Tab-separated table of C-alpha atoms and ligand atoms in Angstrom:
chain	number	residue	atom	x	y	z
H	1	UNK	CA	-39.880	144.930	96.343
H	2	UNK	CA	-36.320	145.516	97.636
H	3	UNK	CA	-34.443	147.439	100.829
H	4	UNK	CA	-31.079	148.321	101.156
H	5	UNK	CA	-29.484	146.894	104.152
H	6	UNK	CA	-26.541	148.506	105.477
H	7	UNK	CA	-24.338	145.646	107.015
H	8	UNK	CA	-21.561	147.585	108.743
H	9	UNK	CA	-18.038	148.301	107.662
H	10	UNK	CA	-19.014	150.741	105.220
H	11	UNK	CA	-20.972	148.046	103.193
H	12	UNK	CA	-24.612	147.859	101.923
H	13	UNK	CA	-26.391	144.662	100.479
H	14	UNK	CA	-29.353	145.078	98.349
H	15	UNK	CA	-31.801	142.568	99.404
H	16	UNK	CA	-35.421	141.590	99.226
H	17	UNK	CA	-37.974	143.956	101.121
H	18	UNK	CA	-39.466	142.264	104.252
H	19	UNK	CA	-43.006	144.178	104.688
H	20	UNK	CA	-44.134	144.116	107.878
H	21	UNK	CA	-47.773	143.939	108.170
H	22	UNK	CA	-49.207	146.992	109.805
H	23	UNK	CA	-50.712	146.854	113.613
H	24	UNK	CA	-52.824	148.571	115.631
H	25	UNK	CA	-52.140	152.216	115.134
H	26	UNK	CA	-49.731	151.498	112.008
H	27	UNK	CA	-49.592	152.477	108.505
H	28	UNK	CA	-47.613	150.692	106.126
H	29	UNK	CA	-45.726	153.131	102.887
H	30	UNK	CA	-44.994	152.549	99.298
H	31	UNK	CA	-41.666	154.615	99.697
H	32	UNK	CA	-41.160	156.487	96.357
H	33	UNK	CA	-37.643	158.835	97.037
H	34	UNK	CA	-35.696	158.990	100.157
H	35	UNK	CA	-32.805	161.709	100.422
H	36	UNK	CA	-29.240	160.720	101.800
H	37	UNK	CA	-28.393	162.727	105.030
H	38	UNK	CA	-25.429	163.518	106.927
H	39	UNK	CA	-26.263	161.652	109.601
H	40	UNK	CA	-26.893	158.580	107.663
H	41	UNK	CA	-23.391	159.131	106.260
H	42	UNK	CA	-22.254	159.161	109.857
H	43	UNK	CA	-23.600	155.837	110.196
H	44	UNK	CA	-22.399	154.752	107.437
H	45	UNK	CA	-18.603	155.794	108.850
H	46	UNK	CA	-19.318	153.461	112.010
H	47	UNK	CA	-20.866	156.356	114.048
H	48	UNK	CA	-23.677	155.232	116.692
H	49	UNK	CA	-23.160	151.861	116.099
H	50	UNK	CA	-24.822	150.939	119.329
H	51	UNK	CA	-28.038	152.172	118.333
H	52	UNK	CA	-28.271	150.133	115.145
H	53	UNK	CA	-29.545	146.673	115.061
H	54	UNK	CA	-27.137	144.945	111.508
H	55	UNK	CA	-28.400	145.011	109.147
H	56	UNK	CA	-29.799	148.362	109.349
H	57	UNK	CA	-32.439	149.653	106.626
H	58	UNK	CA	-31.328	153.838	107.123
H	59	UNK	CA	-33.619	156.636	105.874
H	60	UNK	CA	-35.867	159.357	107.064
H	61	UNK	CA	-36.238	162.135	104.565
H	62	UNK	CA	-38.977	160.164	102.324
H	63	UNK	CA	-42.612	160.463	100.522
H	64	UNK	CA	-44.534	157.981	99.560
H	65	UNK	CA	-48.297	156.413	99.236
H	66	UNK	CA	-50.368	154.281	102.303
H	67	UNK	CA	-50.274	150.947	100.984
H	68	UNK	CA	-52.090	149.390	103.865
H	69	UNK	CA	-53.635	150.738	107.049
H	70	UNK	CA	-53.536	148.603	110.642
H	71	UNK	CA	-56.423	148.130	113.070
H	72	UNK	CA	-57.859	151.472	114.704
H	73	UNK	CA	-56.165	153.994	112.143
H	74	UNK	CA	-58.573	156.575	111.473
H	75	UNK	CA	-58.359	159.252	108.875
H	76	UNK	CA	-55.568	157.463	106.493
H	77	UNK	CA	-56.277	155.298	103.787
H	78	UNK	CA	-54.298	153.349	101.175
H	79	UNK	CA	-53.123	155.784	97.854
H	80	UNK	CA	-53.101	158.832	100.349
H	81	UNK	CA	-49.452	161.168	99.689
H	82	UNK	CA	-47.995	161.282	102.580
H	83	UNK	CA	-44.615	162.005	104.647
H	84	UNK	CA	-43.185	160.856	107.579
H	85	UNK	CA	-41.858	163.207	111.224
H	86	UNK	CA	-39.768	160.294	111.825
H	87	UNK	CA	-39.618	160.580	115.993
H	88	UNK	CA	-41.153	157.978	118.179
H	89	UNK	CA	-41.518	159.859	121.776
H	90	UNK	CA	-42.098	157.738	125.132
H	91	UNK	CA	-44.841	159.942	125.858
H	92	UNK	CA	-43.951	159.657	129.747
H	93	UNK	CA	-41.010	161.413	130.301
H	94	UNK	CA	-40.249	165.229	131.958
H	95	UNK	CA	-39.834	166.132	128.532
H	96	UNK	CA	-42.363	164.720	126.900
H	97	UNK	CA	-44.931	165.945	129.719
H	98	UNK	CA	-43.772	169.632	129.220
H	99	UNK	CA	-44.908	169.162	125.879
H	100	UNK	CA	-41.298	168.769	124.478
H	101	UNK	CA	-41.906	165.297	122.901
H	102	UNK	CA	-39.270	166.127	119.711
H	103	UNK	CA	-36.508	165.850	122.844
H	104	UNK	CA	-37.998	162.787	124.440
H	105	UNK	CA	-35.437	161.635	127.220
H	106	UNK	CA	-36.117	158.329	125.420
H	107	UNK	CA	-36.479	159.500	121.761
H	108	UNK	CA	-36.761	156.771	119.269
H	109	UNK	CA	-35.354	158.257	115.806
H	110	UNK	CA	-36.825	156.608	113.047
H	111	UNK	CA	-34.032	155.431	110.503
H	112	UNK	CA	-31.455	155.132	113.350
H	113	UNK	CA	-33.076	153.486	116.483
H	114	UNK	CA	-35.949	151.722	114.421
H	115	UNK	CA	-35.667	150.379	110.763
H	116	UNK	CA	-35.619	153.748	108.085
H	117	UNK	CA	-37.147	154.173	104.464
H	118	UNK	CA	-34.572	152.878	102.266
H	119	UNK	CA	-37.191	149.838	101.286
H	120	UNK	CA	-39.865	149.856	99.032
H	121	UNK	CA	-42.633	148.819	102.205
H	122	UNK	CA	-42.174	150.670	105.048
H	123	UNK	CA	-44.316	150.534	108.630
H	124	UNK	CA	-44.236	153.148	110.757
H	125	UNK	CA	-46.668	154.736	113.508
H	126	UNK	CA	-49.386	156.385	111.876
H	127	UNK	CA	-49.196	159.328	114.255
H	128	UNK	CA	-45.807	160.099	112.536
H	129	UNK	CA	-47.642	160.742	109.204
H	130	UNK	CA	-48.181	164.482	107.692
H	131	UNK	CA	-50.663	164.570	104.347
H	132	UNK	CA	-48.720	166.060	101.248
H	133	UNK	CA	-50.912	168.049	99.209
H	134	UNK	CA	-51.840	167.299	95.373
H	135	UNK	CA	-49.890	169.912	94.006
H	136	UNK	CA	-46.549	168.860	95.725
H	137	UNK	CA	-44.507	166.238	93.652
H	138	UNK	CA	-43.173	163.309	95.413
H	139	UNK	CA	-39.734	164.206	94.296
H	140	UNK	CA	-39.680	167.511	96.090
H	141	UNK	CA	-41.918	166.296	99.136
H	142	UNK	CA	-38.319	164.171	100.167
H	143	UNK	CA	-37.192	167.586	100.868
H	144	UNK	CA	-39.779	168.041	103.747
H	145	UNK	CA	-37.715	166.804	106.585
H	146	UNK	CA	-34.975	168.608	106.295
H	147	UNK	CA	-37.078	171.938	105.210
H	148	UNK	CA	-38.744	171.260	108.660
H	149	UNK	CA	-35.449	171.339	110.362
H	150	UNK	CA	-34.748	174.787	108.861
H	151	UNK	CA	-37.873	176.340	109.944
H	152	UNK	CA	-37.312	175.084	113.663
H	153	UNK	CA	-34.304	176.578	113.521
H	154	UNK	CA	-35.722	179.797	112.165
H	155	UNK	CA	-38.620	179.631	114.371
H	156	UNK	CA	-36.306	179.478	117.452
H	157	UNK	CA	-33.985	182.249	116.349
H	158	UNK	CA	-37.055	184.360	116.421
H	159	UNK	CA	-35.443	185.902	113.497
H	160	UNK	CA	-37.960	188.966	112.747
H	161	UNK	CA	-38.252	190.677	109.137
H	162	UNK	CA	-35.314	193.089	108.438
H	163	UNK	CA	-33.163	191.284	111.060
H	164	UNK	CA	-29.926	190.381	109.649
H	165	UNK	CA	-29.038	186.346	110.147
H	166	UNK	CA	-25.567	185.106	109.519
H	167	UNK	CA	-25.263	181.357	108.692
H	168	UNK	CA	-21.928	179.279	108.811
H	169	UNK	CA	-22.114	176.288	106.709
H	170	UNK	CA	-23.873	176.203	103.352
H	171	UNK	CA	-24.936	172.079	103.179
H	172	UNK	CA	-28.361	171.144	102.907
H	173	UNK	CA	-29.556	172.639	106.143
H	174	UNK	CA	-27.756	175.660	106.287
H	175	UNK	CA	-28.984	176.671	102.558
H	176	UNK	CA	-32.373	175.909	103.705
H	177	UNK	CA	-31.951	177.683	107.014
H	178	UNK	CA	-30.876	180.764	104.726
H	179	UNK	CA	-34.056	180.601	102.335
H	180	UNK	CA	-36.681	180.269	105.225
H	181	UNK	CA	-35.394	182.825	107.049
H	182	UNK	CA	-35.439	184.983	103.565
H	183	UNK	CA	-39.207	184.102	103.319
H	184	UNK	CA	-39.693	185.921	106.838
H	185	UNK	CA	-38.474	188.916	105.955
H	186	UNK	CA	-34.649	188.358	107.449
H	187	UNK	CA	-31.427	189.648	105.745
H	188	UNK	CA	-28.784	187.031	105.080
H	189	UNK	CA	-25.455	186.258	104.551
H	190	UNK	CA	-24.396	182.421	103.933
H	191	UNK	CA	-20.477	181.360	104.747
H	192	UNK	CA	-19.513	178.093	103.198
H	193	UNK	CA	-15.826	176.884	101.803
H	194	UNK	CA	-17.134	174.538	99.485
H	195	UNK	CA	-17.100	176.448	96.065
H	196	UNK	CA	-19.902	174.558	94.453
H	197	UNK	CA	-22.126	175.224	96.859
H	198	UNK	CA	-21.338	179.041	97.547
H	199	UNK	CA	-22.109	179.311	93.723
H	200	UNK	CA	-25.590	177.473	94.062
H	201	UNK	CA	-26.280	179.559	97.012
H	202	UNK	CA	-26.016	182.588	94.982
H	203	UNK	CA	-27.634	181.535	91.865
H	204	UNK	CA	-30.756	180.909	94.646
H	205	UNK	CA	-30.213	184.511	95.429
H	206	UNK	CA	-28.623	184.104	98.742
H	207	UNK	CA	-25.297	186.446	99.587
H	208	UNK	CA	-22.672	183.762	99.850
H	209	UNK	CA	-19.431	184.020	100.791
H	210	UNK	CA	-16.048	181.458	101.346
H	211	UNK	CA	-14.664	182.694	105.101
H	212	UNK	CA	-11.356	181.679	103.968
H	213	UNK	CA	-11.368	184.159	101.199
H	214	UNK	CA	-13.419	186.816	102.713
H	215	UNK	CA	-13.198	188.689	106.126
H	216	UNK	CA	-16.483	187.661	107.392
H	217	UNK	CA	-16.301	189.811	110.523
H	218	UNK	CA	-15.875	192.936	108.555
H	219	UNK	CA	-18.528	191.765	106.185
H	220	UNK	CA	-20.899	191.588	108.814
H	221	UNK	CA	-19.772	194.862	110.188
H	222	UNK	CA	-20.557	196.739	106.880
H	223	UNK	CA	-23.907	195.200	106.240
H	224	UNK	CA	-25.160	195.952	109.787
H	225	UNK	CA	-23.379	199.347	110.372
H	226	UNK	CA	-20.816	198.252	112.290
H	227	UNK	CA	-23.531	196.192	114.914
H	228	UNK	CA	-22.800	192.818	114.253
H	229	UNK	CA	-25.599	190.353	113.273
H	230	UNK	CA	-28.861	189.716	115.207
H	231	UNK	CA	-28.681	186.337	114.938
H	232	UNK	CA	-26.077	183.541	114.069
H	233	UNK	CA	-26.813	179.923	113.054
H	234	UNK	CA	-23.845	177.559	113.710
H	235	UNK	CA	-24.654	174.953	110.791
H	236	UNK	CA	-21.050	173.967	109.579
H	237	UNK	CA	-20.067	171.624	112.966
H	238	UNK	CA	-16.881	172.909	112.471
H	239	UNK	CA	-14.174	174.342	115.036
H	240	UNK	CA	-13.926	177.003	112.576
H	241	UNK	CA	-17.327	177.686	112.660
H	242	UNK	CA	-17.832	176.839	116.658
H	243	UNK	CA	-15.142	179.986	116.521
H	244	UNK	CA	-16.600	182.341	113.919
H	245	UNK	CA	-20.149	182.178	115.971
H	246	UNK	CA	-19.065	184.161	118.621
H	247	UNK	CA	-17.417	187.118	116.668
H	248	UNK	CA	-20.113	188.078	114.607
H	249	UNK	CA	-23.257	188.713	116.718
H	250	UNK	CA	-23.981	192.362	117.810
H	251	UNK	CA	-24.806	193.544	121.480
H	252	UNK	CA	-27.430	190.664	123.011
H	253	UNK	CA	-27.408	188.908	119.760
H	254	UNK	CA	-28.534	185.262	119.324
H	255	UNK	CA	-26.708	181.928	118.047
H	256	UNK	CA	-28.422	179.263	117.359
H	257	UNK	CA	-26.561	175.932	117.164
H	258	UNK	CA	-27.781	173.398	114.896
H	259	UNK	CA	-24.884	171.502	113.897
H	260	UNK	CA	-23.894	168.197	115.529
H	261	UNK	CA	-20.168	168.289	116.846
H	262	UNK	CA	-18.003	165.002	116.346
H	263	UNK	CA	-16.001	166.494	119.249
H	264	UNK	CA	-16.998	169.104	121.949
H	265	UNK	CA	-15.567	172.349	120.015
H	266	UNK	CA	-13.580	175.149	121.782
H	267	UNK	CA	-16.104	178.634	122.199
H	268	UNK	CA	-15.339	181.768	123.541
H	269	UNK	CA	-17.024	182.253	126.273
H	270	UNK	CA	-15.526	185.514	126.662
H	271	UNK	CA	-17.945	187.109	123.931
H	272	UNK	CA	-20.898	186.261	125.774
H	273	UNK	CA	-19.940	188.073	128.675
H	274	UNK	CA	-18.747	190.936	126.772
H	275	UNK	CA	-21.639	191.558	124.410
H	276	UNK	CA	-24.649	189.539	126.641
H	277	UNK	CA	-24.865	187.302	123.908
H	278	UNK	CA	-27.818	184.358	123.947
H	279	UNK	CA	-27.432	180.617	122.747
H	280	UNK	CA	-29.709	178.310	121.762
H	281	UNK	CA	-29.587	174.786	120.848
H	282	UNK	CA	-32.131	173.545	118.141
H	283	UNK	CA	-32.969	169.952	117.633
H	284	UNK	CA	-35.322	167.862	114.604
H	285	UNK	CA	-38.464	169.646	114.628
H	286	UNK	CA	-41.974	169.968	115.953
H	287	UNK	CA	-45.421	169.037	113.957
H	288	UNK	CA	-45.842	172.844	113.234
H	289	UNK	CA	-42.887	172.647	111.588
H	290	UNK	CA	-43.383	170.288	109.325
H	291	UNK	CA	-46.769	171.960	108.524
H	292	UNK	CA	-44.941	174.877	107.717
H	293	UNK	CA	-42.246	173.097	105.728
H	294	UNK	CA	-45.105	171.549	103.407
H	295	UNK	CA	-46.632	174.602	103.006
H	296	UNK	CA	-43.730	176.357	101.647
H	297	UNK	CA	-42.474	173.259	99.589
H	298	UNK	CA	-46.312	173.180	98.037
H	299	UNK	CA	-46.226	177.173	97.700
H	300	UNK	CA	-43.561	176.766	95.261
H	301	UNK	CA	-41.359	179.541	97.491
H	302	UNK	CA	-38.531	177.141	97.649
H	303	UNK	CA	-35.976	176.068	94.910
H	304	UNK	CA	-36.070	172.616	95.516
H	305	UNK	CA	-35.470	171.455	91.663
H	306	UNK	CA	-32.112	172.886	92.378
H	307	UNK	CA	-31.218	171.765	95.863
H	308	UNK	CA	-31.820	167.964	94.420
H	309	UNK	CA	-28.691	167.636	92.789
H	310	UNK	CA	-28.717	163.921	92.219
H	311	UNK	CA	-31.200	161.121	91.908
H	312	UNK	CA	-29.747	157.512	92.366
H	313	UNK	CA	-31.897	154.018	92.037
H	314	UNK	CA	-31.680	152.046	95.475
H	315	UNK	CA	-28.930	149.797	94.163
H	316	UNK	CA	-26.451	152.916	93.764
H	317	UNK	CA	-26.842	153.890	97.457
H	318	UNK	CA	-23.535	152.795	98.343
H	319	UNK	CA	-22.532	155.379	95.442
H	320	UNK	CA	-24.415	158.130	96.629
H	321	UNK	CA	-22.637	157.795	100.187
H	322	UNK	CA	-19.183	157.948	98.446
H	323	UNK	CA	-20.036	160.965	96.744
H	324	UNK	CA	-21.727	162.867	99.644
H	325	UNK	CA	-18.320	161.940	101.464
H	326	UNK	CA	-15.973	163.571	98.546
H	327	UNK	CA	-18.253	166.710	99.125
H	328	UNK	CA	-17.911	168.529	95.969
H	329	UNK	CA	-20.236	168.906	93.210
H	330	UNK	CA	-23.592	167.810	95.044
H	331	UNK	CA	-26.303	169.383	97.740
H	332	UNK	CA	-29.060	167.129	98.198
H	333	UNK	CA	-29.175	163.083	96.686
H	334	UNK	CA	-32.031	161.064	96.435
H	335	UNK	CA	-32.736	157.556	96.658
H	336	UNK	CA	-35.502	156.277	93.868
H	337	UNK	CA	-36.943	153.426	95.871
H	338	UNK	CA	-39.363	152.162	93.213
H	339	UNK	CA	-38.858	148.871	92.222
M	401	NAD	N1	-30.244	169.924	115.057
M	401	NAD	C1	-30.737	169.169	114.206
M	401	NAD	O1	-31.445	168.226	114.716
M	401	NAD	C2	-29.998	168.524	112.713
M	401	NAD	C3	-30.533	168.064	112.267
M	401	NAD	C4	-30.213	168.083	110.407
M	401	NAD	C5	-28.603	167.596	110.539
M	401	NAD	N2	-28.045	168.604	111.775
M	401	NAD	C6	-26.679	168.874	111.484
M	401	NAD	O2	-26.358	170.026	110.887
M	401	NAD	C7	-25.227	170.069	110.272
M	401	NAD	C8	-25.393	170.349	108.809
M	401	NAD	O3	-26.024	169.525	108.249
M	401	NAD	P1	-25.821	169.078	106.421
M	401	NAD	O4	-26.686	168.172	106.132
M	401	NAD	O5	-26.226	170.816	105.756
M	401	NAD	O6	-24.277	168.845	106.646
M	401	NAD	P2	-23.643	169.120	105.430
M	401	NAD	O7	-22.098	168.695	106.062
M	401	NAD	O8	-23.690	169.246	103.895
M	401	NAD	O9	-23.113	170.919	105.333
M	401	NAD	C9	-21.727	171.278	106.317
M	401	NAD	C10	-21.484	172.203	105.313
M	401	NAD	O10	-20.460	173.297	106.165
M	401	NAD	C11	-19.542	173.563	105.627
M	401	NAD	N3	-18.381	173.959	106.512
M	401	NAD	C12	-17.373	173.123	107.070
M	401	NAD	N4	-16.251	174.140	107.637
M	401	NAD	C13	-17.183	175.686	106.985
M	401	NAD	C14	-16.702	176.482	107.806
M	401	NAD	N5	-15.607	176.636	108.650
M	401	NAD	N6	-17.229	178.038	107.339
M	401	NAD	C15	-18.423	177.584	106.997
M	401	NAD	N7	-18.571	176.629	106.274
M	401	NAD	C16	-18.327	175.431	106.266
M	401	NAD	C17	-19.173	172.301	104.512
M	401	NAD	O11	-18.246	172.875	103.598
M	401	NAD	C18	-20.256	171.755	104.451
M	401	NAD	O12	-21.130	172.296	103.003
M	401	NAD	C19	-24.494	169.034	110.643
M	401	NAD	O13	-23.627	168.903	111.852
M	401	NAD	C20	-25.900	167.909	110.930
M	401	NAD	O14	-25.310	166.745	111.641
M	401	NAD	C21	-28.361	168.985	112.825
M	402	ZN	ZN1	-31.235	164.266	107.964
M	403	ZN	ZN1	-40.406	161.140	126.449
């Protein structure tokens, strides 16, 4: 049984997994698949180093089965198929008391502040578990976490059937936002600069363009009778995206910022005044988003087999990071954590 230990300095070392007996209120999971996320790539590049205890086990987009349950853990049994909502809130801060524990002031993100899922046996609080239906394969179930991000973003956007949504950035999260918005009956236009990702989005039935080749403002106006988009999602994390996001919405249109910007971007506040725009941030997910995500994944409504472009064994995690770094011909890379 193995684990991938991040040693800092863009290096992973494979070593024996150190199983932790589940204590009261905890469960131990036999991890099957774990996705590599943009956040993991940021950690690999040295970001958020102050939050890691090296050697660190990353990973928070996973599926598996329960191996053992701790004392006082009701409702869960060995063999249950599960995924984890990787949030450990304090329960006592003002955000938690207001019912927003997903953005707890003292939030511990499991996989960053706590050891993650890139190991065969992983112990987590039972309150993080979501049950997987029989019909959902464990490979596809590793996509539940990023789908839940998209469900949260689309829910907060209040996108209604028939509304026009522009999505800037067509990585795994942007493309999932486009797909989830479509399931809600929204019309969607996706802007993405990576040609492989533009092609893939088109093959999945999303209207997608490269904003370096197409006049995005003109196209959105054409699609909306000159009005502009009802809602714009910024999912690229780029300065160009931050500039574009205020140029696309209609009067009183909404902008949802999903991307995590490494540097504070320059944003045109004049447009907020001019068109009475509304800006919302969206961070991770709540339990309801995980349940919606599981329903969508299990219902076969999302082309998950097309979004999972690569599956690597645990000992090739380093290669997975390099592949993500290069961009190019990949969407979601999964790591197979079985022995
Ligand atoms: N809000 C949250 O809780 C949350 C959760 C997960 C991820 N994120 C963030 O969301 C963002 C997207 O995540 P991802 O995993 O899809 O990352 P990603 O890096 O794979 O996707 C970003 C995409 O934007 C594209 N892009 C870059 N510049 C562009 C431009 N000017 N116009 C259009 N597209 C452009 C890139 O080619 C890439 O495909 C990241 O910033 C990530 O950190 C936020
Ligand atoms: Zn992630
Ligand atoms: Zn809290």
